[in-house]
Coordinates of C-alpha atoms and ligand atoms in Angstrom, one line a residue:
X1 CA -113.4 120.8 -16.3
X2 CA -114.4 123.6 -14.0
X3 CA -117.9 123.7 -12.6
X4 CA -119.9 121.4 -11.3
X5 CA -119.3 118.4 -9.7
X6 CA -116.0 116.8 -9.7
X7 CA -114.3 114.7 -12.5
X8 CA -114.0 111.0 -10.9
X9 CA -112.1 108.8 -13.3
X10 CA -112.2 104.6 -12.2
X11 CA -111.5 101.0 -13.5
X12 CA -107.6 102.7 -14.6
X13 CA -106.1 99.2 -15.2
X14 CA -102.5 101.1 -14.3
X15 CA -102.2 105.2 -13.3
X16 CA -99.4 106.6 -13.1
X17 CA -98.6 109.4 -10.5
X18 CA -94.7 109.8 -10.2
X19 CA -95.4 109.7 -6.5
X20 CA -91.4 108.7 -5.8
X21 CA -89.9 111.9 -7.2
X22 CA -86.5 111.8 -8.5
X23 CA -86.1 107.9 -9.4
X24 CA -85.7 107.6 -13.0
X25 CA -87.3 104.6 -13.4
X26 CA -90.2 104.6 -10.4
X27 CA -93.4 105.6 -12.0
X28 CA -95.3 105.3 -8.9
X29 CA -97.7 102.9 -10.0
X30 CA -101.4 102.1 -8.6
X31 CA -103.2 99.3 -10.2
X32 CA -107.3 99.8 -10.0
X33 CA -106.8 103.0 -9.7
X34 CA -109.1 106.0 -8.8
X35 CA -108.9 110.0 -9.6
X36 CA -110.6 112.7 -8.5
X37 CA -110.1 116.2 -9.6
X38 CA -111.9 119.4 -8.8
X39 CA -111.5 123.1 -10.6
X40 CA -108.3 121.9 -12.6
X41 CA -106.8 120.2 -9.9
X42 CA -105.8 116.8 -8.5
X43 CA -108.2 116.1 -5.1
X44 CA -107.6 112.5 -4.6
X45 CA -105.7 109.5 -6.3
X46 CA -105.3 106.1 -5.0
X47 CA -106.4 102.6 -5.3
X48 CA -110.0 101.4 -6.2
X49 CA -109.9 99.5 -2.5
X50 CA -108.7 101.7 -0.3
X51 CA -110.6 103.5 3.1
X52 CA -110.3 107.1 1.5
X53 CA -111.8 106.1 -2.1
X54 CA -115.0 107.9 -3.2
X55 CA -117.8 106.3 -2.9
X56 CA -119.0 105.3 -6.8
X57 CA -121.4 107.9 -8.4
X58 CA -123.4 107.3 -11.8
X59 CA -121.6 110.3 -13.1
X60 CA -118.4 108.7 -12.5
X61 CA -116.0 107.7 -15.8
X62 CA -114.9 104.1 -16.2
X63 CA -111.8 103.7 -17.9
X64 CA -112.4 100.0 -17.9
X65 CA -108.8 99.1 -17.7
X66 CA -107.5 101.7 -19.6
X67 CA -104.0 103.3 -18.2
X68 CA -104.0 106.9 -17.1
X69 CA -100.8 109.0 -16.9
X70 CA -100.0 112.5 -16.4
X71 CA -100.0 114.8 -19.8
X72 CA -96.5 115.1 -21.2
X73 CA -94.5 118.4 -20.4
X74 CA -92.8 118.9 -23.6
X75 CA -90.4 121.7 -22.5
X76 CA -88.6 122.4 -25.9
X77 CA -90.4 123.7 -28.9
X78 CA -90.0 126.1 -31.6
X79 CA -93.7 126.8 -33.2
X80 CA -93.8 130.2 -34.0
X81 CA -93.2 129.8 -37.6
X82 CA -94.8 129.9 -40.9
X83 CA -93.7 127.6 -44.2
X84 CA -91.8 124.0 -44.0
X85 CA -88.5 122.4 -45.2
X86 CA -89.4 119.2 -46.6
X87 CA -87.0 119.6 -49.4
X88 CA -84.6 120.4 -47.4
X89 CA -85.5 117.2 -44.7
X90 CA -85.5 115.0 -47.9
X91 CA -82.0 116.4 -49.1
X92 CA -80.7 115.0 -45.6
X93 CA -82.4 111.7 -46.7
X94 CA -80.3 112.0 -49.6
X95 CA -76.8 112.2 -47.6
X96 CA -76.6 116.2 -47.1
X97 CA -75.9 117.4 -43.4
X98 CA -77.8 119.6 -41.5
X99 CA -76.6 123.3 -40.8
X100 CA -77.8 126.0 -38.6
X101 CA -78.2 127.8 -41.7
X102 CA -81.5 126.4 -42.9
X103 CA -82.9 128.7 -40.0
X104 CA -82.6 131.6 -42.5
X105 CA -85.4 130.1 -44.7
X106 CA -88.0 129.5 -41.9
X107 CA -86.7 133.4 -40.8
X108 CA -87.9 134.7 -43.9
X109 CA -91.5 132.9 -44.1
X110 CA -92.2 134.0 -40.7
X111 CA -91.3 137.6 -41.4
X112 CA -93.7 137.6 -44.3
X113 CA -96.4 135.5 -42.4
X114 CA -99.5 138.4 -40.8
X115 CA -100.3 137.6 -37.2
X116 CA -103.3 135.6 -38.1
X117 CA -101.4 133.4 -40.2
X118 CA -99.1 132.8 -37.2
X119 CA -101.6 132.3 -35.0
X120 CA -103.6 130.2 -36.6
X121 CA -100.6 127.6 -37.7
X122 CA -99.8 128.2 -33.8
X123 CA -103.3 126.7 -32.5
X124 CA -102.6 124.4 -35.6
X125 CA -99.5 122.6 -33.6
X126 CA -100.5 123.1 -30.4
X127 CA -103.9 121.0 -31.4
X128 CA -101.1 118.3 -32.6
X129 CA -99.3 118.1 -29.4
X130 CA -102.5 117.9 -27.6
X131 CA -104.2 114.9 -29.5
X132 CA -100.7 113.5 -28.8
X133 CA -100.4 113.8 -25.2
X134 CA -99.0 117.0 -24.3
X135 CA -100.6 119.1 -21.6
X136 CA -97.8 121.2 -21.2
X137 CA -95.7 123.2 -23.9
X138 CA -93.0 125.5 -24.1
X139 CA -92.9 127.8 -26.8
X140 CA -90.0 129.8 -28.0
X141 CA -89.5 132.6 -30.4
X142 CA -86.2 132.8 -32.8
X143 CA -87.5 133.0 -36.3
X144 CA -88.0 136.8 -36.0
X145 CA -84.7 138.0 -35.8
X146 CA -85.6 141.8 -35.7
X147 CA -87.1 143.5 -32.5
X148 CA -90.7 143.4 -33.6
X149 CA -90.5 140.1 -35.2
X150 CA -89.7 138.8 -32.1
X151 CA -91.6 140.5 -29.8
X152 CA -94.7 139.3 -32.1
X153 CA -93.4 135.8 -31.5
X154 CA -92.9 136.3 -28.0
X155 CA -96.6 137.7 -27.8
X156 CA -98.5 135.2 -30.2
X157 CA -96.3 132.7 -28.4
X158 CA -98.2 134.1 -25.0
X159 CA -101.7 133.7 -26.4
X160 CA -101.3 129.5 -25.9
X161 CA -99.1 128.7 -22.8
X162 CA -97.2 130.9 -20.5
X163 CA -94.0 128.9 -20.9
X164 CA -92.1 131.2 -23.8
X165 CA -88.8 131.5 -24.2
X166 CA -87.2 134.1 -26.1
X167 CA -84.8 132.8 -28.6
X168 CA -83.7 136.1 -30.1
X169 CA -80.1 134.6 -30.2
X170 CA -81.4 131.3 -32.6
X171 CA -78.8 132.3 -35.3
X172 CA -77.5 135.9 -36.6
X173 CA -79.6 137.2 -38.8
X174 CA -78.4 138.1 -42.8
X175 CA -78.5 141.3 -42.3
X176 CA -75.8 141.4 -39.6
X177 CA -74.0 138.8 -41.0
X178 CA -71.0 140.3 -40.7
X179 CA -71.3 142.2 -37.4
X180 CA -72.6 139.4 -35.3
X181 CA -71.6 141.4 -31.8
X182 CA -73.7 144.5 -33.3
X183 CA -76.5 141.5 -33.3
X184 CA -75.7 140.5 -29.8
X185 CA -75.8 144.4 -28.8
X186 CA -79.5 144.3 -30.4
X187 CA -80.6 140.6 -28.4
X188 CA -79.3 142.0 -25.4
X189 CA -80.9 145.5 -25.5
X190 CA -83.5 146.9 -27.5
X191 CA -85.1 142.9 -28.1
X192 CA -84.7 141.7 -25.0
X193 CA -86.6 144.8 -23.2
X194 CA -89.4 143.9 -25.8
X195 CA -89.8 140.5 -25.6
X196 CA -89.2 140.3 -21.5
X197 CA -92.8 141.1 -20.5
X198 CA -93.9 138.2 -22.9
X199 CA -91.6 135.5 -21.4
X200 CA -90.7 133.5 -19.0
X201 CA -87.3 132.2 -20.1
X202 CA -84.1 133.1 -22.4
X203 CA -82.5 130.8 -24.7
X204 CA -79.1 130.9 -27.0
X205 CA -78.2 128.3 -29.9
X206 CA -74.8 128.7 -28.9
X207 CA -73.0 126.2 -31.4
X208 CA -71.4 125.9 -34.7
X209 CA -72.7 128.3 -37.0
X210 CA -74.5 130.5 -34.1
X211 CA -73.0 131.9 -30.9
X212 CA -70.1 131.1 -29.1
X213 CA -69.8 130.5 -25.8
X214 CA -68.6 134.2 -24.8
X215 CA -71.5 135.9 -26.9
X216 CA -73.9 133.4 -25.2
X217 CA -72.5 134.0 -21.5
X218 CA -73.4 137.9 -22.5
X219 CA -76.8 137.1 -23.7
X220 CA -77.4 135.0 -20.4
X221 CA -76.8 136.9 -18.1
X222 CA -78.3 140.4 -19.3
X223 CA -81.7 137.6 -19.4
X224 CA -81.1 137.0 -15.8
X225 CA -80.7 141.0 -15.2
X226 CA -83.9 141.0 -17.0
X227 CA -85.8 138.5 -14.8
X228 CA -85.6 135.7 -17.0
X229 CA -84.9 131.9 -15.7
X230 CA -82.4 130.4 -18.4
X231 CA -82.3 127.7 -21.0
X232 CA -79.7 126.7 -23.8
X233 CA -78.8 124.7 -26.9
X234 CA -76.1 123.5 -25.7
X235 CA -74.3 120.7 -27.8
X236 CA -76.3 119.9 -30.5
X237 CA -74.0 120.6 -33.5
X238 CA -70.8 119.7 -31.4
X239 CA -68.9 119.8 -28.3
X240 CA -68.3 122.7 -26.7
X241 CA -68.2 124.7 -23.3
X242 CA -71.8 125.6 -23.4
X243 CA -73.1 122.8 -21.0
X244 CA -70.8 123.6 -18.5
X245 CA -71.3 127.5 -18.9
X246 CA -75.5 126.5 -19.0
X247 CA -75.0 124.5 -14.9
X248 CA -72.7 127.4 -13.9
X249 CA -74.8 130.1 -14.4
X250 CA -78.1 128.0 -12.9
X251 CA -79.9 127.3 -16.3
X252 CA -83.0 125.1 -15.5
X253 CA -82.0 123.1 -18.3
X254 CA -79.4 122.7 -21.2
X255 CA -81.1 120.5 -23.9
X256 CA -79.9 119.4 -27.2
X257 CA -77.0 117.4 -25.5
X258 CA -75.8 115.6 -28.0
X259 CA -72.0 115.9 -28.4
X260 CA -71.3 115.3 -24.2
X261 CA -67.6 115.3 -23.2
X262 CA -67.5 113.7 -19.9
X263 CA -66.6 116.7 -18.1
X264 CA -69.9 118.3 -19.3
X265 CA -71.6 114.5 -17.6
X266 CA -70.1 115.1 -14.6
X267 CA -70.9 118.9 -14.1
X268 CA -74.9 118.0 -14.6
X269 CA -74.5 115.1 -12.3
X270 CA -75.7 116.8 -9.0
X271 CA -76.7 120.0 -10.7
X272 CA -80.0 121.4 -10.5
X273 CA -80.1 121.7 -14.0
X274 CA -81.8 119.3 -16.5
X275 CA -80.5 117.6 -19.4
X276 CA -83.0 117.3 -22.4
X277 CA -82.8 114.9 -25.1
X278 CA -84.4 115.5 -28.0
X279 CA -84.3 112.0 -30.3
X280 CA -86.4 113.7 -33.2
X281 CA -84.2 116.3 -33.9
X282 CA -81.1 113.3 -34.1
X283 CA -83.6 111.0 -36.0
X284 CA -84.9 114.0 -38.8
X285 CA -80.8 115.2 -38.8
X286 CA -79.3 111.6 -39.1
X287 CA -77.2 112.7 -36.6
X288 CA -75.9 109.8 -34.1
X289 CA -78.3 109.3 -30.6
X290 CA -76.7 110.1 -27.4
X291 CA -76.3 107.7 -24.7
X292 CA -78.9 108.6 -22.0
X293 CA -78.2 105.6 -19.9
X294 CA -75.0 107.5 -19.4
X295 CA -76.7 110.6 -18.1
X296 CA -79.0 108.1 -15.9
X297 CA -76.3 106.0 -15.1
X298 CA -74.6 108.6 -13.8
X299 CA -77.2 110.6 -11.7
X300 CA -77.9 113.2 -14.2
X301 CA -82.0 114.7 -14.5
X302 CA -82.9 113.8 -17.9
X303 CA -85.8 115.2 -19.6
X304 CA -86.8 114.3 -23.3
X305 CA -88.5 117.1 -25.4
X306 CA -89.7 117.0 -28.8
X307 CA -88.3 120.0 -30.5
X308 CA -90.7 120.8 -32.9
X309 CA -89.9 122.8 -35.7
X310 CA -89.9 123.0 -39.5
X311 CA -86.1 122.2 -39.7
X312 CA -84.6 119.3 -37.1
X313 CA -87.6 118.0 -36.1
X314 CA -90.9 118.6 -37.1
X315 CA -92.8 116.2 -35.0
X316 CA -94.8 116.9 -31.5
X317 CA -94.9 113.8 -31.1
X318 CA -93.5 112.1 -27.6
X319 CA -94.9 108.6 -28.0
X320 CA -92.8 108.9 -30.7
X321 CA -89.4 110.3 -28.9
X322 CA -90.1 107.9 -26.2
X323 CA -89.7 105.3 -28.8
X324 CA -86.6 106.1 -30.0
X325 CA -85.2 107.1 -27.0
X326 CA -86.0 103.6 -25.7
X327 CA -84.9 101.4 -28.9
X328 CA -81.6 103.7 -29.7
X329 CA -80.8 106.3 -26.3
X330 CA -80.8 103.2 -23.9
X331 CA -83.6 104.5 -21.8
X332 CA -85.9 101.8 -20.3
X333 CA -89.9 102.3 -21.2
X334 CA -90.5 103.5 -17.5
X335 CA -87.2 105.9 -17.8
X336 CA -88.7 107.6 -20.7
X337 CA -91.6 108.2 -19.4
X338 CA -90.4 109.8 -16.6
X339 CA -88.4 111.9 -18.6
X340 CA -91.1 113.1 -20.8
X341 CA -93.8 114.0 -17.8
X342 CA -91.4 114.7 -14.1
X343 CA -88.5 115.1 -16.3
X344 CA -89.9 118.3 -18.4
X345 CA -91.8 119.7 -15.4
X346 CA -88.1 119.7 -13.6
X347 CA -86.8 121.7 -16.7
X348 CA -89.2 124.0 -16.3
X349 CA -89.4 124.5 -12.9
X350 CA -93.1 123.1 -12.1
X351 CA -94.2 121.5 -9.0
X352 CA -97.7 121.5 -10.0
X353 CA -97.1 119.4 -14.0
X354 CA -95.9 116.1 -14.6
X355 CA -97.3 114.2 -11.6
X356 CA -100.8 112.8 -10.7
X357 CA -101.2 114.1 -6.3
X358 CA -103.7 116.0 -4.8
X359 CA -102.7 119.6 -5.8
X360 CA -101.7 119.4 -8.8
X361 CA -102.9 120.0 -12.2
X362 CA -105.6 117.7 -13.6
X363 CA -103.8 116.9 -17.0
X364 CA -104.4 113.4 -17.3
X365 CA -104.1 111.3 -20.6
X366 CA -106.4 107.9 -20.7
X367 CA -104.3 105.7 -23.1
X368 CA -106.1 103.0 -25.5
X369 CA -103.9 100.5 -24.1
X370 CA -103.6 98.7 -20.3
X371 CA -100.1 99.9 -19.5
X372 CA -97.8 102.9 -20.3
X373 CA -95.2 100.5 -21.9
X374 CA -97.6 100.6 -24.6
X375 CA -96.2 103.8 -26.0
X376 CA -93.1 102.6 -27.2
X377 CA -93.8 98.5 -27.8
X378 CA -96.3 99.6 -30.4
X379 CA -94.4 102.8 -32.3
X380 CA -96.3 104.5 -34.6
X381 CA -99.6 103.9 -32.9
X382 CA -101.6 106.7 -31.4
X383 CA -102.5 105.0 -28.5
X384 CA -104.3 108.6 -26.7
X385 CA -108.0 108.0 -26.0
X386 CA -109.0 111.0 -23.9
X387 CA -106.8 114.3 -22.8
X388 CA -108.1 116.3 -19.9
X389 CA -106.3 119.5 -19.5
X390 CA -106.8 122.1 -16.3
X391 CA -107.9 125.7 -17.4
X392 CA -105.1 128.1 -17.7
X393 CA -106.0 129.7 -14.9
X394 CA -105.4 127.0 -12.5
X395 CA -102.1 127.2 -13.4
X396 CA -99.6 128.2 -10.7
X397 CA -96.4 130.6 -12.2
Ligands
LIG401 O1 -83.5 123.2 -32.0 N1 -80.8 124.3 -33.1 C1 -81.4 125.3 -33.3 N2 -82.7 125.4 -33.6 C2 -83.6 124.3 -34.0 C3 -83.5 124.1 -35.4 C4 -84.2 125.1 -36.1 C5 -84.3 124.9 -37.5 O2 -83.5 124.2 -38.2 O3 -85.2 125.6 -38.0 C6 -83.3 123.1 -33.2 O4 -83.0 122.0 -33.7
LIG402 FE1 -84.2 123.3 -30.3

């Protein structure tokens, strides 16, 4: 996309720029709508008819009806893995539940795994995410477990977005299994000082069968002494204090809210921290939906993230999360959207994601289909046509 003339997109039947903000459900539609974009960046969008239009060009791109939207910001995913569980996804078929322990198994492949086995199953997934939609990914370590496993994460993580997260506390690893404070010692020193200049952002599975909410509030803050914005699992497994702990200390987001008490609803509510479902981690773990028309209902930033990873969810997917999240979570079409483009730029922080408007990036997805409620009447279809995604570079972190 950089050099040369500008991109100038035209005949989109229905863009969508998020031009109102905040309102879950205002996608800021234009009908016969018009884009320009220069270097990786927005320059102009507005409708077809209006004064401040460009004037048409024969290099110009018609769309022919087509609806535009801005490329999803999936801000919750765990790629840096090698190996799958499909036996162990089919077992849950079968009736078995699913355990933080099945971590372990991935832990192990990915130890074995060289670097250019992990980086090649790494351009592997993010290819995926891209040919579904997703302009924008976060990456997190956690299925290194030692201090150079994760560091390599961290780093490999690096070479395809600068939104990693350091997951070092994703469950205690065997070898500390009964010393899991000697563990936290480990995340919070000698790991976190290796993975820091590779990240961006600190994350704890603090839950049933991984860290409680003291050992997490540790590994937190020595993160924030390190420079690190925060994230958490938060409530995947089962209730617990975690959410509340995650909006105390600031966390841009605390996803996996699945088990909300209504004390944890009302402490997001007016927060500046996001909420992120993630609908393919409860569909691939038969665990029940949450309600997020109780989130939305009650004021609470929702984002919805795909979670991708060989155990809970191994789908990058968010056509498909929007689905469910519409059908089973509550959510109207234009709601899920929003939650899967402004809603993950929120969680992770960015101004310049997530949003069609002069200045911001040109990630743009032309869908094969006249309107964004598209996406989730017609499940299972990939309905993306063309992805345009701004150089690295134009990035603004
Ligand atoms: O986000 N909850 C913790 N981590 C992952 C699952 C990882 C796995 O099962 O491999 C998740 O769902
Ligand atoms: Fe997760």
């Amino acid at each position: 996309m950089s050099g040369g003339g500008p991109l100038v997109l035209r005949g989109i039947g229905e863009l969508v720029t998020n031009a109102a903000g905040d309102e879950p459900d205002n996608l800021g539609l234009i009908a016969d709508a018009v884009v320009v974009a220069r270097d990786g960046l927005i320059e102009w969008a507005g409708p077809a008819g209006s004064p401040a239009a460009p004037a048409p060009r024969a290099t110009d791109l018609d769309l022919a009806g087509a609806a535009l939207i801005p490329g999803f910001v999936d801000s919750h995913n765990h790629l840096v893995f090698a190996g799958d569980r499909a036996q162990e996804y089919e077992a849950r078929m079968r009736g078995l539940p699913y355990s933080a322990g099945g971590i372990k198994a991935t832990v192990a492949a990915t130890r074995a795994a060289s670097d250019a086995t992990l980086r090649a199953l790494l351009g592997r997934h993010v290819a995926e995410a891209l040919a579904h939609g997703t302009t924008t990914l976060e990456i997190k370590s956690g299925y290194g477990l030692t201090v150079d496993d994760e560091a390599r994460a961290c780093r490999l993580a690096r070479e395809f977005t600068n939104e990693v997260t350091f997951l070092g506390a994703h469950v205690v690893p065997p070898e500390y299994a009964a010393e899991a404070d000697a563990y936290v010692d480990l995340v919070t020193g000698p790991m976190l000082e290796a993975c820091r200049p590779y990240a961006r952002w600190i994350d704890v599975f603090c839950d049933k069968g991984a860290f409680t909410v003291a050992q997490t509030e540790r590994i937190l803050r020595a993160g924030a002494a390190a420079g690190l914005g925060l994230r958490l699992h938060a409530a995947q497994l089962a209730p617990s204090g975690a959410v509340r702990l995650g909006v105390s200390l600031g966390a841009a987001a605390v996803d996996h809210c699945t088990f909300l008490e209504d004390d944890d609803v009302a402490a997001l509510a007016g927060s500046g921290t996001v909420c992120t479902l993630l609908p393919g981690a409860e569909f691939s773990t038969r665990q029940p939906y949450p309600s997020a028309r109780r989130l939305v209902d009650a004021g609470v930033a929702v984002a919805l993230a795909s979670d991708c990873n060989p155990g809970s969810s191994y789908t990058c997917s968010l056509p498909f999360c929007l689905a469910i999240a519409v059908r089973e979570m509550g959510l109207n079409p234009a709601e899920a959207l929003k939650a899967a483009t402004w809603g993950g730029a929120r969680a992770l922080r960015r101004e310049d994601v997530g949003r069609v408007a002069p200045g911001a990036r040109a990630d743009l997805v032309a869908l094969r289909a006249p309107s964004y409620r598209h996406l989730t009447y017609r499940p299972g279809v990939n309905l993306i046509d063309q992805v345009w995604r701004a150089p690295r570079e134009s990035t603004v972190m």
